Amino acid sequence: MTILPPLRIGKHIAPYPIIQGGMGIRISAANLASAVANAGGMGIISAVGLGLNSPYFKKHKLFEANRLALIDEIEKARHLSPEGILGVNAMVAVRDYETLVRTSAESGINLIISGAGIPLKLPEYTANYPDVALVPIISSLRAVRIICRKWEKLYNRLPDAFVVENPNRAGGHLGAKSHELGNPALNSEQVIPDLVKYLHSEVGEDIPVIAAGGIWERRDIDRVLSLGAKGVQIGTRFITTEECDADRRYKEFHLQASPEDIIIAPSPVGMPGRVIRNALAEKAMQRVAGVPPVVATASRQRSLVLPI
Ligand SMILES: Cc1cc2nc3c(=O)[nH]c(=O)nc-3n(C[C@H](O)[C@H](O)[C@H](O)COP(=O)(O)O)c2cc1C
């Protein structure tokens, strides 16, 4: 087996081409992100809702609590991984997006990964921090075209990488409407080669493409690298590790899940999400008629070992 190549995003180089996907709320915080960064990947804190179960929530309004808790989380991660590559995932769809992005850049984060919407103003919010790499998450070529054109025109810069999330396989929020799920045109096999070709031929830049969604083991990584991706973003597989910030019961819930338990449910930001069936998801589904369950794989990994 060959050694995996390093991954360069902007000025930051990780020994392994593995990004741990940001997972809210507090599924990926300082512990998981720093552990992945120390293991040679890129560790990502999800900025969403960090204030909710922080000490700040009692004294401040939610957005201020989120901001203060994010600063703490970044400081803690940097303390645990002084040399590692650490990023923040901020979702465009949340109302305190701009504050969370600005706070991340000011707090010394290396990269910002941003999806759940098109991050048109991301370069503006980080303008004073040119070393912070900016990485939009997209599911289609259409979004890439819009981002490249707008960023070049308004800010004279391009993204440092793109995460291509396959909505037919990924856990969490999905960048496709419910009725589009299952469409093979959204699969990595289709989107990644098209995107790589587009970036080379029309944008003329060597912008790395990162594949996300259903990446589980080394052969999945090899498969997407052979399609032209330069790295992978992995979420679900990290949930059941010791290092993951989630409550033990949440991890156990994943360990006990079987493929039939994986369903598509509407998320609070109005997008479909792939989740394990539970009471909250059932409630959300009752509001939406005809949502078919979609099968995926359940995580059974217990300690943090990068699938290299
Ligand atoms: C529990 C959970 C929470 C997530 N939270 C976020 C989030 O806050 N922001 C985001 O952009 N993506 C989020 N994601 C998506 C992940 O960052 C990643 O792209 C996705 O999990 C990749 O698919 P995989 O789970 O099949 O590896 C979440 C995923 C999971 C499973």
Short mmCIF file of C-alpha atoms and ligand atoms in Angstrom, two decimals:
data_model
loop_
_atom_site.label_atom_id
_atom_site.label_comp_id
_atom_site.label_asym_id
_atom_site.label_seq_id
_atom_site.Cartn_x
_atom_site.Cartn_y
_atom_site.Cartn_z
CA MET A 1 0.00 0.00 0.00
CA THR A 2 1.38 3.42 -0.93
CA ILE A 3 1.83 6.21 1.60
CA LEU A 4 -0.90 8.82 1.40
CA PRO A 5 0.27 12.20 0.11
CA PRO A 6 0.23 15.31 2.31
CA LEU A 7 -2.53 17.87 1.86
CA ARG A 8 -1.81 21.53 1.23
CA ILE A 9 -4.56 24.09 1.72
CA GLY A 10 -3.38 27.68 1.34
CA LYS A 11 -0.24 28.00 3.49
CA HIS A 12 -1.04 24.95 5.60
CA ILE A 13 0.29 21.45 4.95
CA ALA A 14 -0.95 18.37 6.83
CA PRO A 15 1.04 15.11 6.64
CA TYR A 16 -2.15 13.20 5.74
CA PRO A 17 -4.91 14.26 3.35
CA ILE A 18 -7.61 13.93 5.99
CA ILE A 19 -9.84 16.68 7.31
CA GLN A 20 -12.12 15.84 10.22
CA GLY A 21 -15.48 17.37 9.35
CA GLY A 22 -16.89 20.00 11.71
CA MET A 23 -19.77 18.46 13.67
CA GLY A 24 -22.17 20.52 15.74
CA ILE A 25 -23.27 20.85 18.38
CA ARG A 26 -20.10 20.09 20.36
CA ILE A 27 -19.57 16.77 18.57
CA SER A 28 -16.32 18.16 17.18
CA ALA A 29 -14.88 20.70 19.58
CA ALA A 30 -11.36 21.17 20.95
CA ASN A 31 -10.69 17.54 21.98
CA LEU A 32 -11.47 15.88 18.68
CA ALA A 33 -10.05 18.66 16.51
CA SER A 34 -6.74 18.73 18.40
CA ALA A 35 -6.45 14.92 18.42
CA VAL A 36 -6.90 14.79 14.63
CA ALA A 37 -4.45 17.66 14.14
CA ASN A 38 -1.87 15.91 16.35
CA ALA A 39 -2.35 12.69 14.36
CA GLY A 40 -1.41 14.50 11.13
CA GLY A 41 -4.80 15.51 9.76
CA MET A 42 -6.68 18.80 9.92
CA GLY A 43 -8.95 19.12 12.97
CA ILE A 44 -12.12 21.18 12.72
CA ILE A 45 -14.22 22.70 15.51
CA SER A 46 -17.87 23.22 14.62
CA ALA A 47 -18.83 26.76 15.65
CA VAL A 48 -22.55 26.11 15.72
CA GLY A 49 -24.32 26.56 19.05
CA LEU A 50 -21.25 26.27 21.28
CA GLY A 51 -22.74 28.75 23.74
CA LEU A 52 -25.74 26.55 24.53
CA ASN A 53 -24.14 24.36 27.17
CA SER A 54 -21.38 26.78 28.14
CA PRO A 55 -21.11 28.76 31.38
CA TYR A 56 -21.75 31.93 29.31
CA PHE A 57 -25.32 30.94 28.50
CA LYS A 58 -26.60 32.00 31.93
CA LYS A 59 -25.07 35.48 31.80
CA HIS A 60 -25.30 36.40 28.10
CA LYS A 61 -27.61 36.24 25.12
CA LEU A 62 -27.10 33.17 22.93
CA PHE A 63 -24.99 34.81 20.18
CA GLU A 64 -22.60 36.37 22.69
CA ALA A 65 -22.40 33.05 24.55
CA ASN A 66 -21.60 31.34 21.22
CA ARG A 67 -18.83 33.85 20.52
CA LEU A 68 -17.20 33.54 23.94
CA ALA A 69 -17.46 29.74 23.93
CA LEU A 70 -15.87 29.61 20.47
CA ILE A 71 -12.89 31.65 21.69
CA ASP A 72 -12.46 29.21 24.60
CA GLU A 73 -12.71 26.21 22.31
CA ILE A 74 -10.10 27.57 19.87
CA GLU A 75 -7.74 28.42 22.76
CA LYS A 76 -8.15 24.95 24.23
CA ALA A 77 -7.56 23.25 20.87
CA ARG A 78 -4.43 25.34 20.25
CA HIS A 79 -3.15 24.50 23.73
CA LEU A 80 -3.67 20.77 23.02
CA SER A 81 -2.19 21.01 19.52
CA PRO A 82 0.31 23.88 19.37
CA GLU A 83 1.64 22.91 15.93
CA GLY A 84 -1.36 21.17 14.37
CA ILE A 85 -3.63 22.50 11.66
CA LEU A 86 -6.87 23.63 13.23
CA GLY A 87 -9.96 24.97 11.54
CA VAL A 88 -13.48 26.14 12.30
CA ASN A 89 -16.61 25.09 10.47
CA ALA A 90 -19.15 27.90 10.30
CA MET A 91 -22.50 27.45 8.59
CA VAL A 92 -23.71 30.31 6.39
CA ALA A 93 -27.29 29.54 7.41
CA VAL A 94 -26.84 30.49 11.08
CA ARG A 95 -27.65 34.05 12.12
CA ASP A 96 -24.36 34.71 13.93
CA TYR A 97 -22.28 33.46 10.97
CA GLU A 98 -20.35 36.70 10.45
CA THR A 99 -19.44 36.98 14.14
CA LEU A 100 -18.32 33.37 14.29
CA VAL A 101 -16.13 33.74 11.20
CA ARG A 102 -14.56 37.00 12.39
CA THR A 103 -13.97 35.53 15.85
CA SER A 104 -12.31 32.42 14.38
CA ALA A 105 -9.90 34.49 12.27
CA GLU A 106 -9.06 36.81 15.18
CA SER A 107 -8.45 33.79 17.44
CA GLY A 108 -5.69 32.37 15.22
CA ILE A 109 -7.44 29.54 13.43
CA ASN A 110 -5.70 28.18 10.29
CA LEU A 111 -8.72 27.56 8.07
CA ILE A 112 -12.42 28.22 7.86
CA ILE A 113 -14.69 25.69 6.20
CA SER A 114 -18.09 27.03 5.35
CA GLY A 115 -21.23 25.48 3.91
CA ALA A 116 -25.02 25.29 4.44
CA GLY A 117 -25.33 28.16 1.97
CA ILE A 118 -22.96 29.96 -0.40
CA PRO A 119 -20.26 31.82 1.59
CA LEU A 120 -20.15 34.89 -0.65
CA LYS A 121 -18.82 37.30 2.00
CA LEU A 122 -16.28 34.98 3.65
CA PRO A 123 -13.24 36.87 2.21
CA GLU A 124 -14.62 40.18 3.49
CA TYR A 125 -14.96 38.88 7.05
CA THR A 126 -11.38 37.53 7.09
CA ALA A 127 -9.71 40.28 5.02
CA ASN A 128 -7.21 41.19 7.77
CA TYR A 129 -6.05 37.58 8.12
CA PRO A 130 -4.67 36.51 4.72
CA ASP A 131 -3.08 33.33 6.12
CA VAL A 132 -6.48 31.94 7.08
CA ALA A 133 -7.40 29.48 4.33
CA LEU A 134 -10.99 29.71 3.09
CA VAL A 135 -12.79 26.54 2.06
CA PRO A 136 -16.40 26.51 0.82
CA ILE A 137 -18.42 23.28 1.00
CA ILE A 138 -20.37 22.65 -2.18
CA SER A 139 -22.45 19.87 -3.69
CA SER A 140 -22.60 21.07 -7.30
CA LEU A 141 -20.53 22.82 -9.95
CA ARG A 142 -23.08 25.64 -10.09
CA ALA A 143 -22.14 26.85 -6.60
CA VAL A 144 -18.42 26.72 -7.50
CA ARG A 145 -18.97 28.94 -10.54
CA ILE A 146 -20.85 31.52 -8.47
CA ILE A 147 -18.23 31.55 -5.69
CA CYS A 148 -15.22 31.83 -8.04
CA ARG A 149 -16.78 34.64 -10.09
CA LYS A 150 -17.94 36.68 -7.10
CA TRP A 151 -14.78 36.24 -5.02
CA GLU A 152 -12.53 37.19 -7.93
CA LYS A 153 -14.63 40.21 -8.83
CA LEU A 154 -15.22 41.52 -5.32
CA TYR A 155 -12.12 40.42 -3.42
CA ASN A 156 -9.57 39.44 -6.06
CA ARG A 157 -9.08 36.03 -4.51
CA LEU A 158 -10.21 32.46 -4.98
CA PRO A 159 -11.02 29.73 -2.44
CA ASP A 160 -8.03 27.79 -1.08
CA ALA A 161 -9.90 24.49 -1.54
CA PHE A 162 -13.41 23.15 -2.09
CA VAL A 163 -15.05 20.43 -0.02
CA VAL A 164 -17.41 18.48 -2.29
CA GLU A 165 -20.01 16.85 -0.13
CA ASN A 166 -21.87 13.91 -1.62
CA PRO A 167 -25.43 14.31 -0.33
CA ASN A 168 -26.21 10.69 -1.20
CA ARG A 169 -23.74 9.45 1.41
CA ALA A 170 -22.88 12.16 3.98
CA GLY A 171 -24.01 12.37 7.60
CA GLY A 172 -25.54 15.60 8.97
CA HIS A 173 -26.98 18.46 6.87
CA LEU A 174 -27.12 17.82 3.17
CA GLY A 175 -26.62 20.30 0.37
CA ALA A 176 -29.50 18.99 -1.74
CA LYS A 177 -33.26 19.02 -1.52
CA SER A 178 -35.00 15.84 -0.31
CA HIS A 179 -36.32 15.01 -3.78
CA GLU A 180 -32.81 15.28 -5.27
CA LEU A 181 -31.34 12.68 -2.93
CA GLY A 182 -30.43 9.49 -4.72
CA ASN A 183 -29.66 11.32 -7.97
CA PRO A 184 -26.39 9.78 -9.27
CA ALA A 185 -25.42 13.15 -10.78
CA LEU A 186 -24.61 14.27 -7.20
CA ASN A 187 -22.22 11.37 -6.52
CA SER A 188 -18.48 11.98 -6.08
CA GLU A 189 -17.78 9.90 -9.20
CA GLN A 190 -19.59 12.56 -11.23
CA VAL A 191 -18.96 15.82 -9.39
CA ILE A 192 -15.28 15.48 -8.48
CA PRO A 193 -13.86 14.87 -12.00
CA ASP A 194 -16.13 17.61 -13.40
CA LEU A 195 -14.97 20.06 -10.73
CA VAL A 196 -11.28 19.23 -11.12
CA LYS A 197 -11.61 19.71 -14.89
CA TYR A 198 -13.46 23.00 -14.45
CA LEU A 199 -10.89 24.39 -12.00
CA HIS A 200 -7.98 23.47 -14.28
CA SER A 201 -9.49 24.57 -17.57
CA GLU A 202 -11.63 27.58 -16.67
CA VAL A 203 -10.29 28.95 -13.39
CA GLY A 204 -6.69 28.04 -14.21
CA GLU A 205 -5.68 27.42 -10.63
CA ASP A 206 -4.59 24.32 -8.76
CA ILE A 207 -7.29 24.52 -6.10
CA PRO A 208 -7.49 21.27 -4.11
CA VAL A 209 -10.77 19.39 -4.16
CA ILE A 210 -11.70 17.51 -0.99
CA ALA A 211 -14.25 14.68 -1.08
CA ALA A 212 -16.76 14.25 1.76
CA GLY A 213 -19.61 11.87 2.44
CA GLY A 214 -19.42 8.17 3.24
CA ILE A 215 -15.61 8.08 3.47
CA TRP A 216 -14.92 5.23 5.83
CA GLU A 217 -11.66 3.48 5.24
CA ARG A 218 -8.45 3.58 3.27
CA ARG A 219 -9.97 2.18 0.10
CA ASP A 220 -12.58 4.99 0.11
CA ILE A 221 -9.75 7.50 0.31
CA ASP A 222 -7.89 5.79 -2.55
CA ARG A 223 -11.07 5.78 -4.64
CA VAL A 224 -11.70 9.53 -4.37
CA LEU A 225 -8.01 10.38 -4.81
CA SER A 226 -8.11 8.43 -8.06
CA LEU A 227 -11.01 10.65 -9.17
CA GLY A 228 -8.81 13.72 -8.76
CA ALA A 229 -9.52 14.71 -5.14
CA LYS A 230 -6.52 15.85 -3.08
CA GLY A 231 -8.03 14.83 0.26
CA VAL A 232 -11.08 13.72 2.19
CA GLN A 233 -13.32 15.17 4.85
CA ILE A 234 -14.62 12.57 7.30
CA GLY A 235 -17.36 13.16 9.86
CA THR A 236 -19.39 10.22 11.18
CA ARG A 237 -16.48 7.84 11.51
CA PHE A 238 -14.91 10.01 14.21
CA ILE A 239 -18.02 10.16 16.41
CA THR A 240 -17.45 6.95 18.35
CA THR A 241 -13.83 7.67 19.21
CA GLU A 242 -12.70 8.33 22.80
CA GLU A 243 -11.39 11.70 21.67
CA CYS A 244 -14.72 12.90 20.24
CA ASP A 245 -16.27 15.64 22.38
CA ALA A 246 -19.77 14.10 22.36
CA ASP A 247 -21.41 12.57 25.41
CA ARG A 248 -20.67 8.88 25.91
CA ARG A 249 -24.38 8.03 25.48
CA TYR A 250 -24.38 9.68 22.05
CA LYS A 251 -21.41 7.54 21.04
CA GLU A 252 -23.11 4.38 22.37
CA PHE A 253 -26.23 5.29 20.38
CA HIS A 254 -24.09 5.26 17.23
CA LEU A 255 -22.46 1.97 18.16
CA GLN A 256 -25.86 0.34 18.58
CA ALA A 257 -27.30 1.70 15.33
CA SER A 258 -27.82 -0.49 12.31
CA PRO A 259 -28.14 0.59 8.68
CA GLU A 260 -31.96 0.52 8.88
CA ASP A 261 -31.86 3.21 11.59
CA ILE A 262 -30.38 5.81 9.27
CA ILE A 263 -33.05 8.19 7.96
CA ILE A 264 -33.45 11.54 6.23
CA ALA A 265 -35.11 14.14 8.46
CA PRO A 266 -35.59 17.89 8.06
CA SER A 267 -33.01 19.94 9.96
CA PRO A 268 -33.62 23.16 11.95
CA VAL A 269 -32.04 25.25 9.16
CA GLY A 270 -34.54 23.90 6.65
CA MET A 271 -32.36 21.34 4.85
CA PRO A 272 -32.60 17.57 4.85
CA GLY A 273 -30.18 15.80 7.15
CA ARG A 274 -29.02 12.19 7.42
CA VAL A 275 -29.43 11.08 11.04
CA ILE A 276 -30.01 8.07 13.24
CA ARG A 277 -33.73 7.61 13.93
CA ASN A 278 -34.66 9.14 17.30
CA ALA A 279 -37.61 10.88 18.95
CA LEU A 280 -36.58 14.38 17.82
CA ALA A 281 -36.07 13.29 14.22
CA GLU A 282 -39.45 11.47 14.28
CA LYS A 283 -41.11 14.69 15.42
CA ALA A 284 -39.45 16.73 12.68
CA MET A 285 -40.47 14.12 10.11
CA GLN A 286 -44.09 14.23 11.16
CA ARG A 287 -44.18 17.78 9.84
CA VAL A 288 -42.96 16.69 6.41
CA ALA A 289 -44.91 14.12 4.46
CA GLY A 290 -43.36 11.31 2.45
CA VAL A 291 -39.74 11.45 3.62
CA PRO A 292 -38.22 8.09 2.68
CA PRO A 293 -35.68 6.45 4.98
CA VAL A 294 -32.27 6.24 3.35
CA VAL A 295 -29.76 3.63 4.40
CA ALA A 296 -26.16 4.41 5.30
CA THR A 297 -23.47 2.75 7.40
CA ALA A 298 -23.15 3.06 11.18
CA SER A 299 -19.92 3.91 12.98
CA ARG A 300 -18.15 1.24 15.01
CA GLN A 301 -14.77 2.85 15.50
CA ARG A 302 -13.73 3.26 19.14
CA SER A 303 -10.43 5.07 19.21
CA LEU A 304 -8.90 7.67 17.02
CA VAL A 305 -6.93 5.98 14.27
CA LEU A 306 -6.75 7.80 10.97
CA PRO A 307 -7.72 5.38 8.18
CA ILE A 308 -4.34 5.67 6.52
C1 LIG B 1 -23.42 14.84 13.79
C2 LIG B 1 -22.94 15.65 12.64
C3 LIG B 1 -22.89 17.03 12.76
C4 LIG B 1 -22.44 17.82 11.69
N1 LIG B 1 -22.38 19.18 11.84
C5 LIG B 1 -21.95 19.94 10.80
C6 LIG B 1 -21.83 21.36 10.97
O1 LIG B 1 -22.04 21.92 12.04
N2 LIG B 1 -21.47 22.08 9.87
C7 LIG B 1 -21.19 21.47 8.65
O2 LIG B 1 -20.89 22.17 7.69
N3 LIG B 1 -21.24 20.14 8.51
C8 LIG B 1 -21.61 19.37 9.55
N4 LIG B 1 -21.61 18.00 9.40
C9 LIG B 1 -21.06 17.39 8.17
C10 LIG B 1 -19.60 16.94 8.38
O3 LIG B 1 -18.75 18.05 8.56
C11 LIG B 1 -19.05 16.11 7.20
O4 LIG B 1 -18.98 16.87 6.03
C12 LIG B 1 -19.90 14.89 6.93
O5 LIG B 1 -20.13 14.23 8.15
C13 LIG B 1 -19.18 13.94 5.95
O6 LIG B 1 -19.91 12.76 5.79
P1 LIG B 1 -19.66 11.44 6.67
O7 LIG B 1 -20.37 11.68 7.95
O8 LIG B 1 -20.29 10.38 5.86
O9 LIG B 1 -18.19 11.26 6.85
C14 LIG B 1 -22.06 17.19 10.47
C15 LIG B 1 -22.09 15.81 10.37
C16 LIG B 1 -22.52 15.03 11.44
C17 LIG B 1 -22.53 13.54 11.29
#
